[in-house]
XYZ file of C-alpha atoms in Angstrom:
716
model
C -114.083 101.972 11.242
C -114.573 105.033 13.411
C -115.807 104.427 16.889
C -117.187 105.949 20.006
C -115.247 103.231 21.713
C -113.898 100.749 19.165
C -115.367 98.396 16.601
C -118.039 95.733 16.679
C -118.975 92.107 16.051
C -121.741 89.580 16.777
C -123.476 86.301 16.189
C -125.516 85.990 19.359
C -128.249 83.664 18.275
C -125.981 80.841 17.209
C -125.782 78.043 19.796
C -122.385 77.699 21.407
C -120.117 75.463 19.412
C -122.191 75.583 16.220
C -120.415 76.496 12.961
C -121.347 79.662 11.142
C -124.763 80.467 9.864
C -124.105 79.199 6.353
C -124.272 75.651 7.687
C -127.884 76.058 8.814
C -130.489 74.507 6.592
C -133.515 76.753 6.487
C -136.599 76.902 4.319
C -136.806 78.905 1.124
C -140.190 80.234 0.153
C -141.234 79.206 -3.321
C -144.989 79.320 -3.059
C -146.709 76.253 -4.469
C -150.429 75.773 -4.607
C -151.379 73.022 -2.200
C -153.969 70.306 -2.803
C -155.208 67.520 -0.647
C -153.957 64.092 -1.579
C -155.358 62.319 1.445
C -152.769 59.963 2.876
C -150.818 59.508 -0.354
C -147.748 61.498 0.766
C -145.548 59.784 -1.781
C -147.568 61.422 -4.557
C -146.975 64.853 -3.052
C -143.275 64.064 -2.683
C -143.062 62.896 -6.284
C -144.796 66.077 -7.452
C -142.326 68.211 -5.534
C -139.374 66.304 -6.979
C -140.714 66.734 -10.513
C -141.199 70.443 -9.832
C -137.600 70.833 -8.637
C -136.362 68.824 -11.643
C -138.278 71.094 -13.993
C -136.679 74.144 -12.395
C -133.202 72.710 -12.709
C -133.518 71.459 -16.319
C -135.747 74.118 -17.774
C -135.046 77.785 -18.534
C -134.090 80.144 -15.717
C -137.058 81.194 -13.583
C -136.763 84.808 -14.660
C -136.717 83.852 -18.330
C -139.566 81.426 -17.859
C -141.641 83.987 -16.045
C -140.597 86.853 -18.255
C -139.379 88.697 -15.146
C -136.810 91.442 -14.807
C -133.145 90.482 -14.300
C -132.840 92.655 -11.208
C -135.759 91.073 -9.400
C -135.340 87.742 -7.560
C -137.459 84.758 -8.502
C -137.460 83.192 -5.037
C -137.074 85.775 -2.303
C -137.521 84.376 1.223
C -140.940 85.040 2.716
C -141.505 86.957 4.838
C -138.773 89.454 4.084
C -137.910 93.145 3.916
C -139.249 95.517 1.311
C -136.811 97.337 -0.968
C -138.734 100.476 -1.878
C -137.044 101.004 -5.244
C -138.624 100.432 -8.654
C -137.076 100.648 -12.102
C -134.164 99.008 -13.881
C -130.663 99.512 -12.408
C -128.320 101.224 -14.843
C -125.793 99.074 -16.698
C -122.879 99.556 -19.073
C -120.506 102.500 -19.247
C -120.838 106.175 -20.070
C -119.901 107.866 -23.340
C -116.222 107.809 -22.338
C -116.286 104.090 -21.590
C -116.111 104.656 -17.838
C -118.140 102.795 -15.245
C -120.532 104.753 -13.065
C -121.806 104.461 -9.550
C -121.223 105.181 -5.895
C -118.532 103.617 -3.711
C -118.953 102.631 -0.075
C -115.254 102.324 0.647
C -115.631 101.250 4.280
C -118.292 98.879 5.562
C -118.406 95.914 7.952
C -120.958 93.451 6.641
C -119.876 90.652 8.966
C -118.745 92.411 12.133
C -121.473 90.601 14.053
C -119.041 87.673 13.945
C -116.207 89.714 15.493
C -115.225 90.575 19.085
C -116.449 87.240 20.429
C -119.689 87.295 18.440
C -121.955 89.209 20.836
C -121.158 92.885 20.366
C -123.217 93.635 17.237
C -126.630 91.981 17.417
C -128.285 90.477 14.365
C -126.944 89.079 11.100
C -126.860 90.322 7.500
C -128.603 87.137 6.366
C -129.846 83.834 7.696
C -130.954 80.665 5.996
C -133.730 80.594 8.605
C -135.094 83.908 7.411
C -135.441 87.497 8.536
C -136.845 86.717 11.987
C -133.659 84.810 12.793
C -131.339 87.358 11.160
C -132.825 90.469 12.744
C -133.157 89.593 16.406
C -131.315 91.077 19.347
C -128.533 89.556 21.438
C -129.883 87.144 24.082
C -128.664 89.279 26.988
C -130.597 92.302 25.658
C -133.920 90.661 26.510
C -136.350 91.606 27.964
C -135.575 95.330 28.161
C -131.894 95.917 27.354
C -130.796 95.936 30.989
C -127.659 93.958 30.135
C -126.918 95.802 26.880
C -123.624 96.889 28.405
C -121.825 97.960 25.252
C -124.952 99.812 24.188
C -124.902 102.156 27.169
C -121.093 102.396 27.145
C -121.228 103.775 23.601
C -124.570 105.558 23.615
C -125.007 106.743 27.166
C -128.125 106.317 29.261
C -128.876 102.958 30.772
C -128.908 100.913 27.561
C -132.559 99.984 27.956
C -134.437 99.463 24.710
C -137.067 97.319 23.069
C -135.016 94.301 21.950
C -137.515 93.076 19.363
C -136.274 93.462 15.837
C -138.496 91.726 13.314
C -141.271 92.629 12.766
C -141.705 95.778 14.905
C -138.201 97.346 15.016
C -139.384 99.767 17.675
C -135.893 100.907 18.761
C -133.449 99.521 16.221
C -131.799 99.854 13.814
C -131.331 103.553 14.484
C -128.729 106.164 13.582
C -127.510 106.251 17.191
C -127.821 102.555 18.044
C -124.281 101.272 17.713
C -124.803 97.640 18.617
C -127.468 96.460 16.178
C -127.301 95.106 12.637
C -127.401 97.738 9.879
C -126.376 95.607 6.901
C -129.256 93.195 6.384
C -128.851 91.930 2.819
C -132.113 93.538 1.599
C -130.940 96.909 2.905
C -127.660 96.489 1.029
C -129.782 95.534 -1.995
C -131.649 98.820 -1.677
C -128.375 100.768 -1.680
C -127.340 98.867 -4.809
C -130.675 99.599 -6.501
C -130.128 103.260 -5.612
C -126.801 103.465 -7.485
C -124.093 101.964 -5.271
C -121.774 99.832 -7.382
C -118.727 99.140 -5.181
C -118.722 98.102 -1.530
C -115.577 97.369 0.470
C -116.317 94.840 3.199
C -113.645 95.356 5.829
C -113.228 92.206 7.900
C -112.766 93.545 11.409
C -112.176 92.533 15.009
C -110.168 93.386 18.108
C -108.877 90.676 20.408
C -108.646 92.892 23.489
C -112.233 94.128 23.253
C -113.282 90.516 22.788
C -111.340 89.406 25.853
C -112.722 92.089 28.198
C -116.324 92.126 26.956
C -118.675 90.244 29.216
C -120.564 88.264 26.593
C -119.027 86.076 23.907
C -119.611 82.699 22.334
C -116.213 82.040 20.743
C -112.507 82.672 21.107
C -110.761 85.996 20.533
C -108.057 85.126 17.996
C -108.212 87.879 15.389
C -107.192 85.841 12.356
C -109.766 83.142 13.191
C -112.478 85.806 13.105
C -111.136 87.267 9.846
C -111.274 83.838 8.179
C -114.857 83.323 9.317
C -115.987 86.736 8.082
C -114.393 86.125 4.679
C -116.191 82.782 4.395
C -119.525 84.321 5.338
C -119.147 87.008 2.670
C -118.924 84.280 0.045
C -121.845 82.513 1.751
C -123.899 85.703 1.455
C -123.091 85.779 -2.253
C -124.380 82.215 -2.590
C -127.467 83.121 -0.548
C -128.335 85.940 -2.962
C -127.489 83.791 -5.998
C -130.076 81.215 -5.001
C -132.766 83.885 -5.085
C -131.867 84.601 -8.710
C -131.712 81.055 -9.998
C -128.188 79.843 -9.317
C -124.467 80.490 -9.104
C -123.340 83.800 -10.540
C -126.826 85.190 -11.158
C -127.268 87.443 -8.142
C -126.411 91.127 -7.775
C -123.946 90.625 -4.873
C -120.583 89.720 -6.445
C -117.344 89.241 -4.500
C -114.504 90.342 -6.784
C -110.779 89.724 -6.583
C -109.386 91.878 -9.400
C -110.286 95.207 -10.951
C -111.183 93.763 -14.370
C -113.693 91.427 -12.747
C -115.056 94.346 -10.748
C -115.501 96.412 -13.923
C -117.449 93.614 -15.572
C -119.704 93.365 -12.523
C -120.366 97.111 -12.486
C -120.979 97.168 -16.238
C -123.612 94.477 -15.677
C -125.288 96.802 -13.195
C -124.414 94.667 -10.166
C -122.553 95.344 -6.905
C -118.802 94.614 -6.776
C -117.836 93.583 -3.229
C -114.161 93.955 -2.314
C -112.663 92.321 0.775
C -110.506 94.424 3.077
C -109.097 93.944 6.587
C -109.184 96.375 9.513
C -107.853 94.787 12.663
C -105.493 95.792 15.443
C -103.015 92.928 15.322
C -102.880 91.463 11.805
C -100.924 88.212 11.495
C -100.462 88.282 15.274
C -98.199 91.339 14.921
C -98.772 92.844 18.325
C -96.036 94.356 20.447
C -95.553 93.743 24.159
C -93.379 96.246 26.011
C -92.235 97.451 22.567
C -91.059 93.979 21.574
C -92.568 92.627 18.348
C -94.439 89.348 18.643
C -94.085 88.541 14.943
C -91.362 88.426 12.316
C -91.038 88.742 8.551
C -92.038 85.123 8.006
C -95.299 85.762 9.892
C -95.987 88.803 7.730
C -95.360 86.908 4.489
C -97.512 83.995 5.599
C -100.267 86.349 6.761
C -100.305 88.402 3.558
C -100.339 85.246 1.454
C -103.263 83.840 3.431
C -105.257 87.063 3.215
C -104.611 87.324 -0.507
C -105.792 83.741 -0.987
C -108.971 84.626 0.946
C -109.603 87.383 -1.599
C -108.455 90.368 0.503
C -107.146 93.215 -1.653
C -106.868 96.149 0.768
C -105.975 96.418 4.443
C -104.998 98.518 7.421
C -101.698 97.705 9.139
C -102.776 99.150 12.486
C -106.057 100.130 14.071
C -106.719 101.628 17.511
C -103.683 100.066 19.248
C -99.997 100.580 18.472
C -98.665 97.278 17.200
C -95.459 95.792 15.843
C -96.076 97.409 12.455
C -97.073 101.004 13.186
C -98.329 103.591 15.614
C -101.954 104.722 15.474
C -103.833 107.966 15.111
C -105.328 108.647 18.535
C -108.981 108.700 19.562
C -110.299 111.658 21.525
C -112.234 112.152 24.768
C -113.422 109.347 27.005
C -113.264 106.983 24.042
C -109.571 107.757 23.647
C -108.983 107.071 27.336
C -110.782 103.738 27.072
C -108.762 102.712 24.002
C -105.530 103.819 25.666
C -106.408 101.524 28.578
C -107.074 98.745 26.085
C -103.676 99.311 24.521
C -102.007 99.023 27.929
C -103.850 95.791 28.679
C -102.796 94.392 25.312
C -99.240 95.700 25.014
C -98.064 96.871 28.439
C -97.568 100.412 27.118
C -99.729 103.524 26.901
C -99.663 105.901 23.945
C -96.671 108.215 23.951
C -96.696 111.646 22.340
C -94.250 114.222 21.056
C -94.401 117.590 19.366
C -95.155 117.343 15.664
C -92.437 118.339 13.208
C -94.748 119.424 10.374
C -98.263 120.739 9.765
C -99.794 117.281 10.112
C -100.868 116.077 13.537
C -102.709 113.205 15.140
C -106.002 113.632 16.977
C -105.785 115.024 20.522
C -105.300 112.200 22.999
C -108.381 111.406 25.035
C -108.049 113.159 28.403
C -111.587 112.667 29.706
C -112.155 110.051 32.359
C -113.467 106.620 31.382
C -114.113 105.034 34.806
C -115.397 101.723 33.454
C -112.279 101.171 31.379
C -109.834 102.587 33.931
C -111.161 100.150 36.521
C -109.564 97.380 34.455
C -106.045 98.743 35.082
C -103.828 97.034 37.659
C -103.691 98.691 41.046
C -101.322 101.645 41.069
C -101.395 102.103 37.268
C -102.989 105.271 35.922
C -103.498 106.667 32.433
C -100.710 109.210 31.882
C -101.253 112.924 31.357
C -100.331 114.442 27.985
C -99.081 117.890 27.011
C -101.571 119.739 24.839
C -98.854 120.805 22.395
C -97.658 117.214 21.882
C -100.117 115.992 19.255
C -98.078 113.308 17.444
C -97.572 109.651 18.265
C -93.882 108.883 18.790
C -94.446 105.536 17.096
C -94.299 105.554 13.321
C -93.850 102.818 10.750
C -91.518 100.182 12.151
C -89.042 98.149 10.117
C -91.554 95.286 10.191
C -94.263 97.713 9.125
C -92.142 98.841 6.201
C -91.600 95.206 5.287
C -95.389 94.723 5.348
C -95.971 97.782 3.140
C -93.481 96.494 0.610
C -95.053 93.037 0.890
C -98.452 94.514 0.036
C -96.922 96.309 -2.949
C -95.346 93.054 -4.091
C -98.807 91.456 -4.020
C -100.419 94.514 -5.692
C -102.641 95.145 -2.656
C -103.953 98.560 -1.593
C -102.800 100.145 1.662
C -105.375 101.829 3.910
C -103.702 104.732 5.711
C -106.595 105.831 7.950
C -105.794 105.094 11.626
C -102.022 105.321 10.996
C -100.160 107.930 13.025
C -98.823 110.974 11.188
C -95.313 109.588 11.461
C -96.385 106.184 10.100
C -98.455 107.704 7.291
C -95.657 110.009 6.218
C -93.182 107.151 5.964
C -95.709 104.951 4.141
C -96.363 107.703 1.580
C -92.610 108.173 1.186
C -92.260 104.486 0.326
C -95.164 104.535 -2.123
C -93.833 107.682 -3.803
C -90.351 106.222 -4.080
C -91.844 103.362 -6.125
C -94.599 105.401 -7.869
C -97.108 102.970 -6.370
C -100.735 104.185 -6.613
C -102.391 101.716 -4.226
C -103.257 103.993 -1.309
C -106.738 104.505 0.156
C -108.217 106.837 2.756
C -111.668 105.361 3.226
C -113.379 107.179 6.112
C -111.805 110.521 7.093
C -109.173 109.206 9.506
C -106.029 110.649 7.988
C -104.695 114.172 8.360
C -106.254 116.372 5.667
C -102.811 117.721 4.736
C -102.021 114.341 3.140
C -104.852 114.730 0.583
C -102.822 115.980 -2.351
C -100.092 113.379 -1.814
C -102.705 110.626 -2.000
C -104.205 112.004 -5.205
C -100.730 112.626 -6.616
C -99.988 108.923 -6.310
C -103.275 108.017 -7.992
C -104.963 106.937 -4.760
C -108.603 107.135 -3.699
C -110.271 109.116 -0.899
C -113.681 108.662 0.692
C -115.284 110.736 3.413
C -116.989 109.288 6.475
C -120.794 109.177 6.237
C -121.336 112.484 8.002
C -124.592 114.405 7.989
C -125.312 116.034 4.643
C -124.280 119.552 5.712
C -120.927 118.416 7.082
C -120.360 116.052 4.160
C -121.026 118.779 1.613
C -118.758 121.251 3.412
C -115.837 118.809 3.419
C -116.516 117.717 -0.173
C -116.334 121.322 -1.315
C -113.136 121.941 0.647
C -111.350 119.198 -1.306
C -113.203 119.703 -4.594
C -110.469 121.740 -6.289
C -107.781 119.114 -5.737
C -110.123 116.402 -7.014
C -110.736 118.476 -10.126
C -106.993 118.931 -10.574
C -106.448 115.169 -10.583
C -109.741 114.232 -12.267
C -110.734 112.101 -9.279
C -114.145 110.886 -8.227
C -115.185 110.785 -4.578
C -116.452 108.134 -2.190
C -118.105 107.692 1.173
C -117.355 105.257 3.964
C -120.563 104.343 5.773
C -118.723 102.325 8.447
C -122.015 100.505 9.022
C -121.742 98.042 11.933
C -118.619 100.007 12.851
C -119.761 101.615 16.104
C -119.210 105.095 14.741
C -122.578 106.843 14.756
C -124.448 107.966 11.642
C -126.272 111.046 10.385
C -129.080 112.162 12.669
C -132.349 113.336 11.137
C -132.404 116.915 9.942
C -136.108 117.008 10.747
C -139.200 117.141 8.576
C -139.253 120.946 8.961
C -135.613 121.353 7.887
C -134.945 123.444 4.768
C -135.316 121.386 1.600
C -136.002 117.955 3.151
C -135.989 114.749 1.132
C -139.327 114.413 -0.650
C -140.546 110.875 -1.296
C -140.632 109.353 -3.807
C -137.575 110.675 -5.647
C -135.475 109.594 -8.613
C -132.130 107.848 -8.190
C -129.001 109.775 -9.164
C -128.963 108.190 -12.633
C -132.634 109.047 -13.104
C -133.693 105.510 -13.949
C -135.234 104.321 -10.685
C -137.835 105.649 -8.280
C -136.981 105.497 -4.573
C -139.698 105.523 -1.945
C -139.568 105.119 1.834
C -138.071 101.828 2.982
C -140.243 99.366 4.924
C -139.197 96.263 6.827
C -141.911 94.429 8.706
C -144.099 96.949 10.502
C -141.517 99.751 10.420
C -141.061 102.372 7.699
C -137.990 104.628 7.773
C -137.852 108.225 6.585
C -134.432 109.900 6.431
C -135.929 113.239 7.462
C -137.171 111.900 10.796
C -135.054 108.762 11.362
C -131.633 109.693 10.016
C -129.366 107.090 8.436
C -130.534 104.143 10.498
C -129.281 101.382 8.190
C -127.491 100.790 4.911
C -130.691 100.810 2.914
C -131.016 104.557 3.534
C -127.841 105.398 1.608
C -129.849 106.488 -1.495
C -131.979 108.749 0.719
C -128.840 110.256 2.276
C -127.381 110.921 -1.184
C -130.627 112.650 -2.174
C -130.285 114.748 0.981
C -126.745 115.679 -0.083
C -128.105 116.755 -3.472
C -130.719 118.958 -1.847
C -128.276 120.480 0.634
C -125.199 120.775 -1.546
C -126.243 120.558 -5.170
C -125.802 118.139 -8.028
C -122.036 118.662 -8.400
C -121.250 116.857 -5.128
C -123.416 113.911 -6.189
C -121.718 113.920 -9.602
C -118.327 113.581 -7.896
C -119.684 110.649 -5.901
C -121.148 109.070 -9.038
C -117.634 109.042 -10.536
C -116.359 107.192 -7.477
C -116.562 103.689 -8.960
C -114.366 104.644 -11.918
C -111.709 106.284 -9.722
C -111.645 103.488 -7.148
C -111.284 100.830 -9.841
C -108.666 102.990 -11.558
C -106.581 103.021 -8.372
C -107.001 99.274 -7.981
C -106.162 98.544 -11.615
C -103.064 100.750 -11.559
C -101.914 98.900 -8.426
C -102.321 95.562 -10.201
C -100.381 96.764 -13.238
C -97.556 98.268 -11.221
C -94.148 96.725 -11.657
C -91.170 97.992 -9.643
C -88.679 99.935 -11.711
C -85.143 98.579 -11.836
C -82.751 100.238 -9.389
C -79.876 101.233 -11.663
C -77.697 102.092 -8.664
C -77.782 98.682 -6.982
C -74.272 97.244 -6.996
C -72.863 100.183 -8.978
C -69.482 101.752 -8.275
C -69.762 104.561 -5.723
C -67.404 107.207 -4.399
C -67.783 110.079 -1.946
C -66.132 113.208 -0.659
C -65.559 111.447 2.669
C -66.532 108.442 4.765
C -66.791 108.391 8.530
C -64.133 106.145 10.090
C -65.127 103.467 12.580
C -62.862 100.618 13.783
C -65.795 98.177 14.026
C -67.781 98.738 10.819
C -67.470 100.314 7.398
C -69.358 103.394 6.249
C -67.860 103.278 2.751
C -69.819 104.816 -0.178
C -70.640 101.394 -1.606
C -72.780 100.677 1.458
C -75.394 103.094 0.077
C -75.896 101.014 -3.082
C -75.577 97.443 -1.788
C -79.335 96.795 -1.542
C -79.151 96.268 2.229
C -80.913 98.789 4.510
C -78.990 97.505 7.525
C -75.793 99.079 6.145
C -75.111 102.745 5.354
C -72.727 105.320 4.015
C -71.855 108.151 6.413
C -69.826 111.287 5.663
C -67.610 113.416 7.836
C -69.399 115.884 10.111
C -69.466 118.941 7.883
C -71.923 120.482 5.435
C -70.417 120.315 1.967
C -70.202 116.657 0.909
C -71.078 114.561 -2.169
C -71.846 110.993 -3.159
C -71.238 109.847 -6.735
C -72.557 106.734 -8.527
C -71.234 105.323 -11.816
C -73.997 103.385 -13.610
C -71.444 101.743 -15.915
C -73.117 102.911 -19.132
C -75.475 105.689 -20.251
C -78.987 105.075 -18.905
C -82.194 107.046 -18.807
C -82.495 108.649 -15.354
C -85.602 110.443 -14.061
C -85.933 109.588 -10.374
C -83.517 109.398 -7.441
C -84.489 108.143 -3.982
C -82.555 108.766 -0.774
C -83.294 106.620 2.273
C -81.803 108.573 5.161
C -80.542 107.323 8.472
C -80.985 109.819 11.330
C -78.281 112.131 9.958
C -80.038 113.752 6.995
C -79.632 116.713 4.701
C -82.006 119.656 4.594
C -80.587 121.050 1.354
C -79.031 119.166 -1.562
C -79.168 118.794 -5.349
C -79.004 115.920 -7.826
C -76.625 116.276 -10.767
C -76.175 114.160 -13.917
C -73.209 113.703 -16.223
C -72.396 111.701 -19.332
C -68.633 111.661 -18.740
C -68.154 112.344 -15.012
C -66.699 115.774 -15.733
C -69.440 117.990 -17.107
C -72.298 118.050 -14.550
C -75.802 119.445 -14.976
C -78.295 119.971 -12.140
C -81.426 117.816 -12.512
C -83.340 118.482 -9.283
C -82.932 119.961 -5.827
C -84.362 119.891 -2.310
C -84.295 122.926 -0.016
C -86.392 121.804 2.976
C -85.570 118.159 3.514
C -86.748 116.509 6.718
C -85.141 113.085 6.489
C -86.964 109.823 6.049
C -87.261 108.664 2.453
C -86.901 111.387 -0.177
C -87.830 111.079 -3.841
C -86.446 113.608 -6.333
C -88.166 113.546 -9.734
C -87.137 115.381 -12.891
C -87.448 115.154 -16.657
C -85.747 111.874 -17.658
C -82.474 112.209 -19.537
C -79.512 110.074 -20.505
C -76.614 109.929 -18.036
C -73.933 107.526 -16.870
C -72.989 109.330 -13.673
C -75.261 110.538 -10.862
C -74.006 112.826 -8.092
C -75.816 114.081 -4.998
C -74.271 117.277 -3.644
C -75.146 117.888 0.006
C -75.217 121.524 1.130
C -76.793 121.744 4.596
C -77.149 119.202 7.409
C -80.254 118.629 9.479
C -78.320 117.352 12.522
C -74.999 117.843 14.276
C -73.648 114.764 12.488
C -72.748 114.451 8.815
C -74.896 112.847 6.081
C -75.877 109.204 6.357
C -77.768 107.178 3.740
C -78.984 103.605 4.047
C -79.722 103.310 0.328
C -79.714 105.455 -2.777
C -81.900 104.416 -5.701
C -81.604 105.571 -9.300
C -84.525 104.867 -11.640
C -85.583 105.655 -15.166
C -88.994 107.048 -14.232
């Protein structure tokens, strides 16, 4: 989620205290010819029962009617148009690979987040489209109380609140508080070639607590559970249109093999993710963590059981797991205030140590947010040359990363600070773990090759076609090098803003109707109720206009960018599958005999060489305070060695080499580092047989000696 302030959520039309919308019992429209039976109502009832029985015992409605598999047999009436004709593509290509576009970052259910009244409207309702697509109660009659609307979009927030059937003012590309993911609009994106959608369950307890309107509590995990449930409810809702369980196009998937089967069938694989500021209650107050390892394990287990397979560890606010990548401008100031209200601390910055940097901290005034600060407390000033968050990945955050790897989940690194991202990538590289995702352009671009090198997946935010094409071309060479497809993150319902119209007189506008990217379907303008949208004049107002936006990309940037996007499903599922198959390599050094050129003396604790191979990061080996030192490990027998990891304490080496020996006498260099910067280093080389491993340290990075928490030796 990218925001002009932060992220969204709603559920305004539900009466206070009612359970979620899936518990409503609405009316489905299966049109039946009516006849008069006078007062004999029991005859009419019997006829209806026999009709229902015939449906349940006979062939499927589509088979009975000879209809197409992609067309529902019982769509609610009235409802939205789709505007796409033709059979969706199925199967795999000549190489056996799946095809299709990936929306790697969406928020189908964020109307249920932030207290339930921030995003207005629902993606589906058992009561029908008029109930699903209506505004928040406080927006009537003219938007005067649409407070979040004018906070995020400027002006006075006034707008025509009526959704169905007129849609005079929403959804729109610049309306950040209205539903963009109505199920029929998602259906249109699917019919236009989208085959994977990541539904990030999202909320923010602080925004919920300070927002004026809400109809539920602000506990983040409670909201996450509800949104997960409603995603499965939406699946059931679509299934009923197609004749029963498992028959619809909207399929929630929990492993990559299942997802591949869904895509091969021509349907939409929906993956659950989580993007929230304080997962498992892991906030920090005055830099003190409010969770522990048991909370993290319990939280990860619960999310996994809900079907979640990817997640962010921090978002918008620094928490007990990691520091965040800042927001800019007035939005950044408002979020910084929110962090203070939640944690008691503002963002803190420092000069960056490498080419990567976080976003500039918001320095513009945000009077509405700043008014919430206690008297005498002001947002601090920040030096322009201090672009990095001092907070990186904490020990608890590292435990969470390793916990996700243990459960074969994928880590989302967008929104992590540079320091946190760097450490997370170090950990993933040390284990050759491919499960890393950048889903909507919120990581430093200098991390791109490291992500692809691991086997990860990258998607760009849904920018306007010109910007999207420019960025796609900038990273095209590295994608070609790694044979990677590309994705987009629409961030719909994510309060981020979407592509504005290029204008009907713009060069090479979208011409309706047009063919889908696979060539098998015809896409015309999309109509819902009395409103018809045209990308040229309306921009990307809702999720149903994704196919139009992709056609605009083709016209602006050429077929090659669309081809990269069309390979997105295969690459995303490849990353997921590799994460599932990953098994940690044995650490050959754990518990092995170790010796060193020196060991720092301390009367209270030991810094002996064996502390670097005891499997405990709370202990360490430390050398004397001079450059030339070595640490030697005896594996006990010849083993294949191809990877050595060094987990540094603060005293690190900038220059060192790894040597191997069969007998402990004749040493051969295997790999070297000449510009080390501490953290967690991984040295890879061609695997070879060796019994002894020696690290020879040449130059120090600090005034102290060399200090290692753990050294790992692996086969590959």
